[in-house]
Short mmCIF file of C-alpha atoms in Angstrom, two decimals:
data_model
loop_
_atom_site.label_atom_id
_atom_site.label_comp_id
_atom_site.label_asym_id
_atom_site.label_seq_id
_atom_site.Cartn_x
_atom_site.Cartn_y
_atom_site.Cartn_z
CA MET A 1 255.29 163.90 -19.96
CA ARG A 2 256.74 167.22 -20.96
CA ARG A 3 253.46 168.89 -20.16
CA LEU A 4 253.88 167.99 -16.51
CA LEU A 5 257.42 169.30 -16.43
CA THR A 6 256.15 172.58 -17.86
CA VAL A 7 253.78 172.77 -14.92
CA LEU A 8 256.72 171.93 -12.67
CA ALA A 9 258.71 174.84 -14.05
CA ALA A 10 255.77 177.08 -13.26
CA GLY A 11 256.05 176.13 -9.60
CA VAL A 12 253.73 173.15 -9.38
CA PRO A 13 256.07 170.13 -9.25
CA LEU A 14 254.62 166.79 -10.29
CA ALA A 15 255.97 163.34 -11.04
CA ALA A 16 254.96 162.57 -14.56
CA ALA A 17 253.00 163.92 -17.48
CA MET A 18 250.93 162.72 -20.33
CA TYR A 19 252.63 160.63 -22.98
CA LEU A 20 252.01 161.57 -26.60
CA PRO A 21 253.48 158.93 -28.92
CA THR A 22 253.21 158.98 -32.67
CA ALA A 23 253.69 156.20 -35.17
CA SER A 24 254.87 156.52 -38.75
CA ALA A 25 254.61 152.78 -39.49
CA GLU A 26 252.34 151.64 -42.29
CA THR A 27 248.64 151.41 -41.50
CA ARG A 28 245.79 149.32 -42.84
CA ASP A 29 243.37 150.52 -45.50
CA PRO A 30 241.22 153.07 -43.60
CA SER A 31 238.23 152.28 -45.78
CA ALA A 32 238.12 148.63 -44.69
CA ALA A 33 236.15 149.22 -41.47
CA SER A 34 232.47 150.09 -41.51
CA PRO A 35 231.68 151.81 -38.22
CA SER A 36 228.18 151.57 -36.84
CA ALA A 37 226.20 154.47 -35.40
CA CYS A 38 227.65 155.98 -32.24
CA SER A 39 225.41 154.30 -29.69
CA ALA A 40 225.89 152.58 -26.35
CA PRO A 41 226.90 148.98 -27.01
CA SER A 42 226.20 146.00 -24.81
CA VAL A 43 229.30 145.51 -22.68
CA LYS A 44 230.13 142.30 -20.85
CA ALA A 45 231.56 143.02 -17.42
CA PRO A 46 235.21 141.96 -17.01
CA ALA A 47 235.77 139.28 -14.39
CA GLY A 48 235.21 140.57 -10.87
CA THR A 49 233.32 143.69 -11.96
CA GLU A 50 229.82 144.89 -12.64
CA VAL A 51 228.89 147.37 -15.37
CA GLU A 52 227.10 150.33 -13.80
CA SER A 53 226.47 152.34 -16.96
CA VAL A 54 227.30 152.62 -20.66
CA SER A 55 226.88 155.76 -22.75
CA ALA A 56 227.98 157.02 -26.14
CA ALA A 57 228.36 160.47 -27.68
CA ASP A 58 229.38 161.83 -31.07
CA ARG A 59 232.33 164.25 -30.81
CA GLU A 60 233.27 166.61 -33.62
CA GLY A 61 236.98 166.61 -32.77
CA GLY A 62 238.99 169.73 -33.52
CA THR A 63 241.15 170.92 -30.62
CA ILE A 64 241.10 168.82 -27.46
CA THR A 65 242.06 170.60 -24.24
CA GLY A 66 243.43 168.38 -21.50
CA THR A 67 241.72 168.31 -18.13
CA GLY A 68 243.25 168.68 -14.69
CA VAL A 69 246.59 170.09 -13.62
CA LEU A 70 248.39 168.66 -16.66
CA GLY A 71 246.33 170.65 -19.17
CA GLY A 72 247.78 170.75 -22.66
CA SER A 73 246.01 170.45 -25.98
CA VAL A 74 246.07 168.70 -29.33
CA SER A 75 244.60 170.14 -32.53
CA GLY A 76 243.40 168.59 -35.75
CA VAL A 77 241.60 165.69 -34.07
CA PRO A 78 239.02 164.12 -36.44
CA ALA A 79 235.45 163.33 -35.46
CA TYR A 80 235.15 160.39 -33.10
CA CYS A 81 232.64 158.42 -31.06
CA GLU A 82 233.24 158.41 -27.31
CA VAL A 83 231.95 155.40 -25.38
CA THR A 84 232.03 155.67 -21.60
CA VAL A 85 231.69 152.61 -19.38
CA THR A 86 231.52 152.80 -15.58
CA LEU A 87 232.62 149.72 -13.63
CA THR A 88 232.49 148.75 -9.98
CA HIS A 89 233.92 145.86 -7.99
CA PRO A 90 231.11 144.47 -5.83
CA GLY A 91 231.78 145.17 -2.17
CA ASP A 92 234.51 147.75 -2.83
CA ASN A 93 232.23 150.76 -3.36
CA ASP A 94 234.44 152.01 -6.20
CA HIS A 95 233.47 153.49 -9.53
CA SER A 96 236.01 153.49 -12.36
CA THR A 97 235.37 155.13 -15.71
CA VAL A 98 236.68 153.62 -18.95
CA ARG A 99 236.65 155.92 -22.00
CA THR A 100 237.10 154.59 -25.52
CA TRP A 101 237.56 157.03 -28.40
CA LEU A 102 236.82 155.65 -31.87
CA PRO A 103 237.63 157.61 -35.05
CA VAL A 104 234.56 157.77 -37.27
CA SER A 105 236.73 157.43 -40.37
CA GLY A 106 240.34 156.54 -41.07
CA TRP A 107 240.70 153.87 -38.37
CA ASN A 108 244.04 152.12 -38.90
CA GLY A 109 242.87 148.83 -37.42
CA ARG A 110 244.96 149.31 -34.30
CA PHE A 111 244.01 149.72 -30.63
CA GLN A 112 245.99 151.79 -28.12
CA GLY A 113 245.75 151.73 -24.33
CA LEU A 114 247.06 154.84 -22.58
CA GLY A 115 248.80 155.05 -19.22
CA GLY A 116 248.75 157.75 -16.59
CA ALA A 117 250.97 160.22 -14.76
CA ALA A 118 251.86 160.56 -11.07
CA TYR A 119 248.62 159.57 -9.27
CA LEU A 120 246.51 159.97 -12.40
CA ALA A 121 245.70 156.45 -13.58
CA GLY A 122 244.94 157.34 -17.19
CA ASP A 123 244.87 160.04 -19.81
CA ASN A 124 243.49 163.59 -19.49
CA GLY A 125 242.24 163.73 -23.09
CA VAL A 126 245.35 164.92 -24.90
CA GLY A 127 246.79 161.44 -25.37
CA LEU A 128 243.43 160.06 -26.48
CA GLY A 129 243.08 162.88 -28.99
CA THR A 130 246.60 162.29 -30.29
CA ALA A 131 245.91 158.58 -30.72
CA VAL A 132 242.68 159.26 -32.63
CA LYS A 133 244.50 161.82 -34.78
CA ASN A 134 246.99 159.09 -35.69
CA GLY A 135 244.21 156.66 -36.63
CA TYR A 136 244.02 154.59 -33.47
CA ALA A 137 240.98 153.55 -31.46
CA ALA A 138 242.12 154.34 -27.92
CA VAL A 139 241.13 153.59 -24.33
CA SER A 140 241.92 155.07 -20.93
CA THR A 141 240.66 154.56 -17.38
CA ASP A 142 240.59 156.77 -14.30
CA ALA A 143 240.69 153.68 -12.02
CA GLY A 144 238.22 155.43 -9.74
CA VAL A 145 240.91 157.73 -8.33
CA GLY A 146 241.71 161.38 -9.11
CA ASP A 147 244.02 163.81 -10.86
CA ALA A 148 247.83 163.69 -10.94
CA LEU A 149 248.33 165.16 -7.46
CA ASP A 150 245.01 164.07 -5.96
CA THR A 151 245.72 161.69 -3.07
CA GLY A 152 242.44 162.19 -1.23
CA TRP A 153 241.59 158.58 -2.02
CA ALA A 154 244.59 157.11 -0.20
CA LEU A 155 243.01 156.66 3.24
CA ASN A 156 239.43 155.79 4.11
CA GLY A 157 237.34 157.43 6.85
CA GLU A 158 239.07 155.27 9.46
CA GLY A 159 242.54 156.42 8.44
CA ARG A 160 243.38 153.12 6.78
CA VAL A 161 244.67 152.58 3.26
CA ASP A 162 241.86 152.13 0.76
CA THR A 163 243.15 148.83 -0.58
CA ALA A 164 240.49 148.57 -3.30
CA LEU A 165 241.40 151.88 -4.91
CA LEU A 166 245.12 151.16 -4.54
CA LYS A 167 244.58 147.84 -6.33
CA ASN A 168 242.69 149.68 -9.07
CA PHE A 169 245.54 152.16 -9.48
CA ALA A 170 248.26 149.55 -9.21
CA SER A 171 247.01 146.87 -11.56
CA ARG A 172 243.46 145.78 -12.20
CA SER A 173 241.89 148.86 -13.83
CA GLN A 174 244.34 148.92 -16.75
CA HIS A 175 243.58 145.30 -17.54
CA GLU A 176 239.85 145.95 -17.33
CA ALA A 177 240.21 148.93 -19.65
CA ALA A 178 241.93 146.72 -22.23
CA VAL A 179 239.12 144.17 -22.04
CA VAL A 180 236.35 146.78 -22.25
CA GLY A 181 238.07 148.86 -24.92
CA LYS A 182 238.56 145.94 -27.31
CA GLU A 183 234.94 144.90 -26.83
CA VAL A 184 233.76 148.43 -27.66
CA VAL A 185 236.00 148.50 -30.73
CA GLY A 186 234.50 145.24 -31.94
CA ALA A 187 230.96 146.52 -31.46
CA PHE A 188 231.63 149.82 -33.27
CA TYR A 189 233.66 148.63 -36.25
CA GLY A 190 232.29 145.11 -36.53
CA GLU A 191 235.76 143.64 -36.10
CA ARG A 192 238.38 143.35 -33.40
CA PRO A 193 241.61 145.36 -33.69
CA ALA A 194 244.30 143.72 -35.78
CA HIS A 195 246.99 144.79 -33.29
CA SER A 196 246.85 146.22 -29.78
CA TYR A 197 249.43 148.50 -28.18
CA PHE A 198 249.96 150.10 -24.79
CA THR A 199 251.86 153.38 -24.41
CA GLY A 200 252.94 155.19 -21.28
CA CYS A 201 255.77 156.94 -19.48
CA SER A 202 256.59 157.11 -15.75
CA THR A 203 253.39 155.92 -14.04
CA GLY A 204 252.23 154.88 -17.50
CA GLY A 205 255.51 153.03 -18.02
CA ARG A 206 254.96 151.11 -14.79
CA GLN A 207 251.46 150.21 -15.94
CA GLY A 208 252.90 148.86 -19.18
CA TYR A 209 255.28 146.58 -17.29
CA MET A 210 252.42 145.49 -15.05
CA GLU A 211 250.43 144.51 -18.13
CA ALA A 212 253.36 142.43 -19.43
CA GLN A 213 253.83 140.74 -16.06
CA ARG A 214 250.22 140.06 -15.05
CA HIS A 215 248.12 140.23 -18.22
CA PRO A 216 250.44 139.15 -21.04
CA GLY A 217 247.62 138.66 -23.54
CA ASP A 218 246.24 142.19 -23.37
CA TYR A 219 248.66 143.83 -25.81
CA ASP A 220 250.81 142.75 -28.75
CA GLY A 221 253.26 145.57 -28.10
CA ILE A 222 254.04 147.69 -25.04
CA LEU A 223 255.95 150.98 -25.17
CA ALA A 224 256.76 151.66 -21.51
CA ASP A 225 259.23 154.51 -21.03
CA ALA A 226 260.99 155.79 -17.88
CA PRO A 227 258.92 153.15 -16.07
CA ALA A 228 258.08 153.65 -12.41
CA VAL A 229 258.79 150.02 -11.61
CA ASN A 230 260.27 149.32 -8.18
CA TRP A 231 257.59 151.81 -6.99
CA ASP A 232 257.79 150.71 -3.35
CA GLU A 233 261.52 151.48 -3.34
CA PHE A 234 262.19 154.47 -5.56
CA GLU A 235 259.19 156.49 -4.27
CA VAL A 236 260.75 156.51 -0.81
CA ALA A 237 264.26 156.89 -2.23
CA THR A 238 263.34 160.12 -3.99
CA LEU A 239 263.03 161.76 -0.56
CA TRP A 240 266.68 161.00 0.12
CA PRO A 241 268.01 164.44 -0.96
CA GLN A 242 265.71 166.10 1.59
CA VAL A 243 266.82 163.64 4.27
CA VAL A 244 270.48 164.33 3.52
CA MET A 245 270.12 168.12 3.67
CA ASN A 246 268.13 167.93 6.91
CA ASN A 247 270.60 165.64 8.66
CA GLU A 248 273.71 167.38 7.36
CA LYS A 249 272.17 170.80 8.19
CA THR A 250 273.34 172.06 4.80
CA TYR A 251 271.15 173.37 2.00
CA PRO A 252 273.12 174.25 -1.15
CA SER A 253 271.41 176.79 -3.40
CA GLN A 254 269.99 175.89 -6.80
CA CYS A 255 272.91 177.73 -8.37
CA GLU A 256 275.44 175.73 -6.36
CA PHE A 257 273.76 172.43 -7.24
CA LYS A 258 273.95 173.46 -10.89
CA ALA A 259 277.68 174.15 -10.55
CA PHE A 260 278.28 170.60 -9.30
CA THR A 261 276.26 169.12 -12.15
CA GLU A 262 278.02 171.19 -14.81
CA ALA A 263 281.44 170.27 -13.40
CA ALA A 264 280.56 166.56 -13.49
CA VAL A 265 279.28 166.80 -17.06
CA ARG A 266 282.49 168.52 -18.16
CA ALA A 267 284.59 165.86 -16.43
CA CYS A 268 282.72 162.92 -17.96
CA ASP A 269 281.83 164.33 -21.38
CA SER A 270 284.59 162.41 -23.20
CA LEU A 271 283.51 158.95 -21.97
CA ASP A 272 282.11 158.29 -25.45
CA GLY A 273 285.35 159.29 -27.14
CA VAL A 274 284.60 162.93 -27.91
CA ARG A 275 283.74 166.16 -26.12
CA ASP A 276 280.29 166.83 -27.54
CA GLY A 277 278.20 168.05 -24.60
CA VAL A 278 276.63 164.59 -24.20
CA VAL A 279 277.52 162.23 -21.34
CA GLU A 280 277.14 158.64 -22.54
CA ASP A 281 276.45 156.12 -19.77
CA SER A 282 276.41 158.50 -16.82
CA SER A 283 276.61 155.55 -14.41
CA ARG A 284 280.31 155.37 -15.30
CA CYS A 285 280.91 159.01 -14.30
CA ASP A 286 283.03 158.97 -11.14
CA PHE A 287 283.45 162.72 -10.69
CA ASP A 288 284.19 163.52 -7.03
CA PRO A 289 282.24 166.61 -5.87
CA ARG A 290 284.99 167.37 -3.36
CA ARG A 291 287.01 168.67 -6.31
CA LEU A 292 284.85 171.80 -6.18
CA ILE A 293 285.61 172.67 -2.54
CA GLY A 294 286.86 176.25 -2.43
CA THR A 295 285.51 177.09 -5.88
CA LYS A 296 283.82 180.48 -6.27
CA VAL A 297 280.28 180.42 -7.67
CA VAL A 298 278.27 183.52 -8.58
CA CYS A 299 274.60 183.09 -7.67
CA ASP A 300 272.19 185.96 -8.28
CA GLY A 301 275.09 188.40 -8.34
CA GLU A 302 276.49 187.11 -5.04
CA GLU A 303 279.80 185.26 -4.91
CA ARG A 304 279.73 182.07 -2.85
CA THR A 305 282.43 179.57 -1.97
CA VAL A 306 281.66 175.88 -2.27
CA THR A 307 282.24 174.23 1.10
CA ALA A 308 283.12 170.72 2.19
CA ALA A 309 279.62 170.46 3.63
CA ASP A 310 278.12 171.30 0.21
CA ALA A 311 280.24 168.61 -1.42
CA THR A 312 279.20 166.06 1.19
CA VAL A 313 275.53 166.70 0.49
CA VAL A 314 275.99 166.31 -3.27
CA ARG A 315 278.13 163.19 -2.84
CA LYS A 316 275.46 161.54 -0.68
CA ILE A 317 272.66 162.50 -3.08
CA TRP A 318 274.53 161.10 -6.08
CA ASP A 319 275.50 157.98 -4.16
CA GLY A 320 271.92 157.30 -3.10
CA PRO A 321 270.23 156.17 0.11
CA ARG A 322 272.10 153.91 2.49
CA THR A 323 271.48 152.50 5.93
CA ALA A 324 273.44 153.76 8.94
CA SER A 325 275.81 150.80 8.43
CA GLY A 326 276.40 151.80 4.82
CA LYS A 327 274.25 149.23 3.03
CA ARG A 328 272.82 150.57 -0.23
CA LEU A 329 269.04 150.86 -0.30
CA TRP A 330 268.52 152.34 -3.78
CA TYR A 331 270.15 154.41 -6.49
CA GLY A 332 270.84 158.11 -6.18
CA VAL A 333 270.08 161.02 -8.47
CA PRO A 334 272.11 160.34 -11.64
CA VAL A 335 275.13 162.50 -12.34
CA GLY A 336 274.00 165.05 -14.91
CA ALA A 337 270.40 165.19 -13.68
CA ASP A 338 268.82 168.29 -12.16
CA LEU A 339 269.55 168.03 -8.43
CA TRP A 340 267.13 170.82 -7.54
CA ALA A 341 264.15 168.72 -8.67
CA LEU A 342 264.40 166.62 -5.50
CA ALA A 343 266.62 168.87 -3.35
CA GLY A 344 264.54 172.02 -3.59
CA HIS A 345 264.07 174.20 -0.52
CA GLY A 346 262.99 177.64 0.57
CA ASP A 347 265.16 180.62 1.51
CA PRO A 348 266.47 180.97 5.08
CA ASP A 349 264.03 182.64 7.46
CA ALA A 350 264.91 185.48 9.86
CA ASP A 351 266.60 182.95 12.17
CA GLY A 352 268.51 181.32 9.36
CA HIS A 353 266.37 178.18 9.29
CA VAL A 354 265.73 176.53 5.94
CA THR A 355 262.68 174.43 5.11
CA GLY A 356 262.90 171.75 2.47
CA ALA A 357 260.44 171.48 -0.44
CA PRO A 358 259.99 167.74 -1.02
CA PHE A 359 258.72 166.49 -4.34
CA PRO A 360 254.98 166.02 -3.71
CA VAL A 361 254.54 162.55 -5.23
CA PRO A 362 256.96 160.65 -2.95
CA ALA A 363 256.05 162.90 -0.03
CA ALA A 364 252.43 161.81 -0.36
CA TRP A 365 253.40 158.16 -0.75
CA VAL A 366 255.44 158.16 2.46
CA ARG A 367 252.96 160.19 4.51
CA LEU A 368 249.75 158.46 3.44
CA TRP A 369 250.44 154.94 2.24
CA VAL A 370 253.51 154.10 4.31
CA ALA A 371 253.23 156.07 7.57
CA LYS A 372 249.43 156.48 7.32
CA ASP A 373 249.99 159.86 8.94
CA PRO A 374 248.95 162.92 6.86
CA SER A 375 250.71 165.19 9.37
CA LEU A 376 254.13 163.56 9.02
CA ASP A 377 256.80 166.18 8.25
CA VAL A 378 258.97 164.45 5.66
CA THR A 379 261.45 167.35 5.70
CA ARG A 380 262.56 166.31 9.19
CA LEU A 381 263.23 162.60 8.76
CA THR A 382 266.34 161.20 10.42
CA TYR A 383 268.49 158.67 8.58
CA ASP A 384 267.17 155.88 10.81
CA ARG A 385 263.52 156.88 10.33
CA PHE A 386 264.07 157.05 6.58
CA THR A 387 265.49 153.52 6.54
CA GLN A 388 262.55 152.25 8.60
CA LEU A 389 260.03 153.81 6.19
CA PHE A 390 261.93 152.43 3.19
CA ARG A 391 261.81 148.89 4.58
CA GLN A 392 258.16 149.28 5.53
CA SER A 393 257.25 150.36 2.02
CA GLN A 394 259.03 147.32 0.59
CA THR A 395 257.32 144.92 2.99
CA GLU A 396 253.80 146.28 2.57
CA TYR A 397 253.71 147.20 -1.11
CA ASP A 398 256.19 145.26 -3.21
CA LYS A 399 253.59 142.66 -4.22
CA VAL A 400 250.89 145.32 -4.64
CA ILE A 401 252.60 147.97 -6.79
CA GLY A 402 256.30 147.05 -7.01
CA THR A 403 255.86 145.89 -10.64
CA ASP A 404 259.31 144.30 -10.69
CA ASP A 405 258.50 140.62 -11.26
CA PRO A 406 261.18 139.45 -13.75
CA ASP A 407 259.19 136.44 -14.96
CA LEU A 408 258.04 137.62 -18.38
CA SER A 409 257.87 134.08 -19.76
CA ASP A 410 254.12 134.23 -20.40
CA PHE A 411 254.50 137.55 -22.22
CA ARG A 412 257.24 136.02 -24.36
CA LYS A 413 255.08 132.97 -25.10
CA SER A 414 252.19 135.24 -26.13
CA GLY A 415 254.42 136.79 -28.80
CA GLY A 416 254.38 140.21 -27.13
CA LYS A 417 257.09 142.83 -27.59
CA LEU A 418 258.23 145.26 -24.88
CA LEU A 419 260.21 148.39 -25.77
CA THR A 420 261.54 150.95 -23.30
CA TRP A 421 263.70 154.03 -23.41
CA HIS A 422 264.89 155.74 -20.23
CA GLY A 423 266.75 159.02 -19.86
CA GLU A 424 270.13 158.76 -18.16
CA ALA A 425 269.62 162.19 -16.60
CA ASP A 426 266.20 161.29 -15.19
CA GLN A 427 265.85 163.41 -12.07
CA TYR A 428 262.88 161.45 -10.66
CA ILE A 429 263.30 157.77 -11.56
CA PRO A 430 266.94 156.66 -11.86
CA ALA A 431 267.53 154.67 -15.03
CA GLN A 432 269.63 152.23 -13.00
CA GLY A 433 266.42 150.82 -11.52
CA THR A 434 265.23 149.92 -15.01
CA VAL A 435 268.67 148.50 -15.85
CA GLN A 436 268.51 146.38 -12.70
CA TYR A 437 265.11 145.06 -13.72
CA ARG A 438 266.34 144.20 -17.21
CA GLN A 439 269.29 142.33 -15.65
CA LYS A 440 266.89 140.35 -13.45
CA VAL A 441 264.86 139.38 -16.52
CA GLU A 442 268.04 138.21 -18.25
CA ARG A 443 268.94 136.01 -15.28
CA ALA A 444 265.43 134.59 -15.16
CA LEU A 445 264.98 133.96 -18.88
CA GLY A 446 268.30 132.85 -20.28
CA GLY A 447 270.50 135.85 -20.95
CA THR A 448 270.77 138.93 -23.13
CA LYS A 449 270.18 137.32 -26.53
CA GLN A 450 267.07 135.44 -25.43
CA VAL A 451 265.57 138.51 -23.78
CA ASP A 452 266.35 140.71 -26.79
CA ASP A 453 263.96 138.53 -28.77
CA PHE A 454 261.01 140.23 -27.06
CA TYR A 455 262.24 143.00 -24.72
CA ARG A 456 264.64 145.81 -25.59
CA LEU A 457 265.89 148.71 -23.49
CA PHE A 458 267.46 151.92 -24.81
CA LEU A 459 269.21 154.45 -22.56
CA ALA A 460 269.12 158.09 -23.67
CA PRO A 461 272.11 160.31 -22.69
CA ASN A 462 271.47 163.83 -21.35
CA THR A 463 267.74 163.12 -21.18
CA ASP A 464 265.58 163.86 -18.17
CA HIS A 465 262.31 162.30 -17.03
CA CYS A 466 260.26 161.30 -20.07
CA GLY A 467 262.40 163.85 -21.92
CA LEU A 468 262.19 162.26 -25.37
CA ASN A 469 258.56 163.32 -25.47
CA GLY A 470 259.66 166.73 -26.71
CA GLY A 471 261.51 168.93 -24.24
CA ASP A 472 264.85 167.11 -24.11
CA GLY A 473 264.57 165.62 -27.56
CA SER A 474 262.42 163.11 -29.38
CA ALA A 475 262.19 159.48 -30.45
CA ASP A 476 259.39 157.63 -32.22
CA GLY A 477 259.26 154.53 -30.06
CA LEU A 478 255.77 153.61 -31.20
CA ALA A 479 256.83 153.45 -34.85
CA ALA A 480 259.73 151.17 -33.87
CA LEU A 481 257.37 149.02 -31.83
CA THR A 482 254.77 148.63 -34.57
CA ALA A 483 257.49 147.68 -37.07
CA TRP A 484 258.72 145.04 -34.60
CA VAL A 485 255.27 143.62 -33.87
CA GLU A 486 253.83 143.74 -37.37
CA HIS A 487 256.88 143.20 -39.58
CA GLY A 488 259.35 141.41 -37.30
CA LYS A 489 261.88 144.25 -37.54
CA ALA A 490 263.47 144.28 -34.10
CA PRO A 491 265.04 147.70 -33.40
CA LYS A 492 268.82 147.43 -33.04
CA THR A 493 268.99 151.16 -32.38
CA LEU A 494 266.39 153.82 -31.67
CA PRO A 495 266.94 157.02 -33.67
CA ALA A 496 266.61 160.07 -31.44
CA THR A 497 267.24 163.78 -31.28
CA LEU A 498 269.00 164.77 -28.05
CA ILE A 499 269.88 168.12 -26.49
CA ASP A 500 273.53 168.72 -25.66
CA ALA A 501 274.94 170.66 -22.71
CA ASP A 502 274.73 173.92 -24.68
CA GLY A 503 271.08 173.41 -25.64
CA GLY A 504 271.80 172.39 -29.23
CA ASN A 505 270.27 169.48 -31.12
CA VAL A 506 272.32 166.36 -31.81
CA THR A 507 271.14 163.19 -33.52
CA ARG A 508 272.05 159.87 -31.97
CA ASP A 509 271.06 156.28 -32.54
CA LEU A 510 270.35 155.04 -29.03
CA CYS A 511 272.00 151.68 -28.50
CA GLY A 512 270.15 148.64 -27.27
CA TYR A 513 271.23 147.68 -23.76
CA PRO A 514 273.89 146.67 -22.79
CA ARG A 515 275.72 148.43 -25.61
CA ALA A 516 276.65 152.11 -25.55
CA SER A 517 277.45 154.72 -28.19
CA ARG A 518 281.08 155.43 -29.05
CA TYR A 519 282.57 158.12 -31.32
CA LYS A 520 284.23 156.62 -34.41
CA GLY A 521 287.10 159.08 -34.19
CA HIS A 522 286.05 161.21 -37.12
CA GLY A 523 282.97 163.01 -38.39
CA ASP A 524 280.53 165.57 -37.06
CA PRO A 525 279.96 164.86 -33.33
CA THR A 526 276.40 166.18 -33.62
CA ALA A 527 275.50 163.51 -36.20
CA ALA A 528 274.45 159.96 -35.39
CA SER A 529 276.56 158.66 -38.30
CA SER A 530 279.73 159.57 -36.39
CA PHE A 531 279.00 157.04 -33.63
CA THR A 532 278.75 153.29 -33.34
CA CYS A 533 277.38 150.96 -30.68
CA VAL A 534 279.97 149.03 -28.70
CA SER A 535 279.95 146.64 -25.77
CA THR A 536 280.87 148.39 -22.57
CA PRO A 537 280.67 147.60 -18.85
CA ARG A 538 277.32 148.72 -17.46
CA HIS A 539 277.02 149.45 -13.76
#
């Protein structure tokens, strides 16, 4: 995920990046498996598909360089066998590629499915290489679509949504990859994997939830972080900052947005009992941006005065999209998150006009899948038009890609475990959407205690989109998940390293929802041992 944000910082904004989990849990005896020669196995087509081709190739490993806009690399990858299977759904004229990487030696007996990023359905090679390096046999699929920002597959030649490819991307290709990948593993090692895991963040997180909801037998454990569930809602909602600026005719600078965020963080820092540069449970932060009206801000050497209009824009962005009558549609950008990520814009032209710079992932969703109009200018949407598009997206796509079905009873019955962490300063996918989903599951399946038996959520303070993958800190969710699945050790907390407001490292044991971290009143505020998990109202 961090790889994508690095690209973003370079001026190519994207929605998600590749997820690179590790696992320090115990592994099986690597000498137990006896891999066969790297050759194309016989593969039975998953239901509803036909196998077009199967090939195999020996790979020497070393350094793997990621393909596409995400790039990245992983070194020290051992030799592996790559089996490539191409599938098609008769009548749909699609061609999806499933790649399974199998370590020639040192296989830990586990299988790992990898999710995608933005509009990339699977892995670009870095995640597969990381999995193999950690002893896993791993699988990924391209679903027959393209790279992270490639939306050329959205509409067919008649200007209509390509429903087959959307179905691939939304749900069926990940399931088919799991089926094919396990079959390939069995053919290569002579035995099926002892345990199967899925890992993903953002788009990959959504895919993990989809697997739990629709194909509960595919994986024993699912690590699905910052999940893009509620896709039909939040994708449209992430255009809200652009809609607000356009309709209010006010475009605060990046520097001014930062001033609002910093003021809110200062005001809410002590919610956890200590001023430590970490805002615990940002949903409880009620800082009023109007408190900054009249404040002087120095931006690029120029002194500016925060206006009432600036404060109105920030207040509306934090509050989130609403209808003209004031009914809430979705959650806003969390307090503490980078406002510029969704409220970016260009400089004023010679006539003083400012053009917004919408985040490309939701912009494409609204233009192509919702409006079916590639020429739609999403920087000029009125409040009413925005509401209409939001409702249209819900109506047309909730059942296709919403991924918010709270009935996880079959996943629970299968013995599966679902673990999620979500950054509370996520600038792209508000953590409150994930909290709302968890609450729906609790209502459907008997309450917090019953749901904790198989599904646990951890909220990470001061952490942006997929930020615990390295840039904003770290957490070994896969190790926690394997310990839960294989040894019955349910994680009460998730140890993590966070980044405080000054850029320093702090350790914190993330609390399982609905609890939150609270300072004990003594001890080093940068150390996890100085905090405890307490029950607190969650909004």
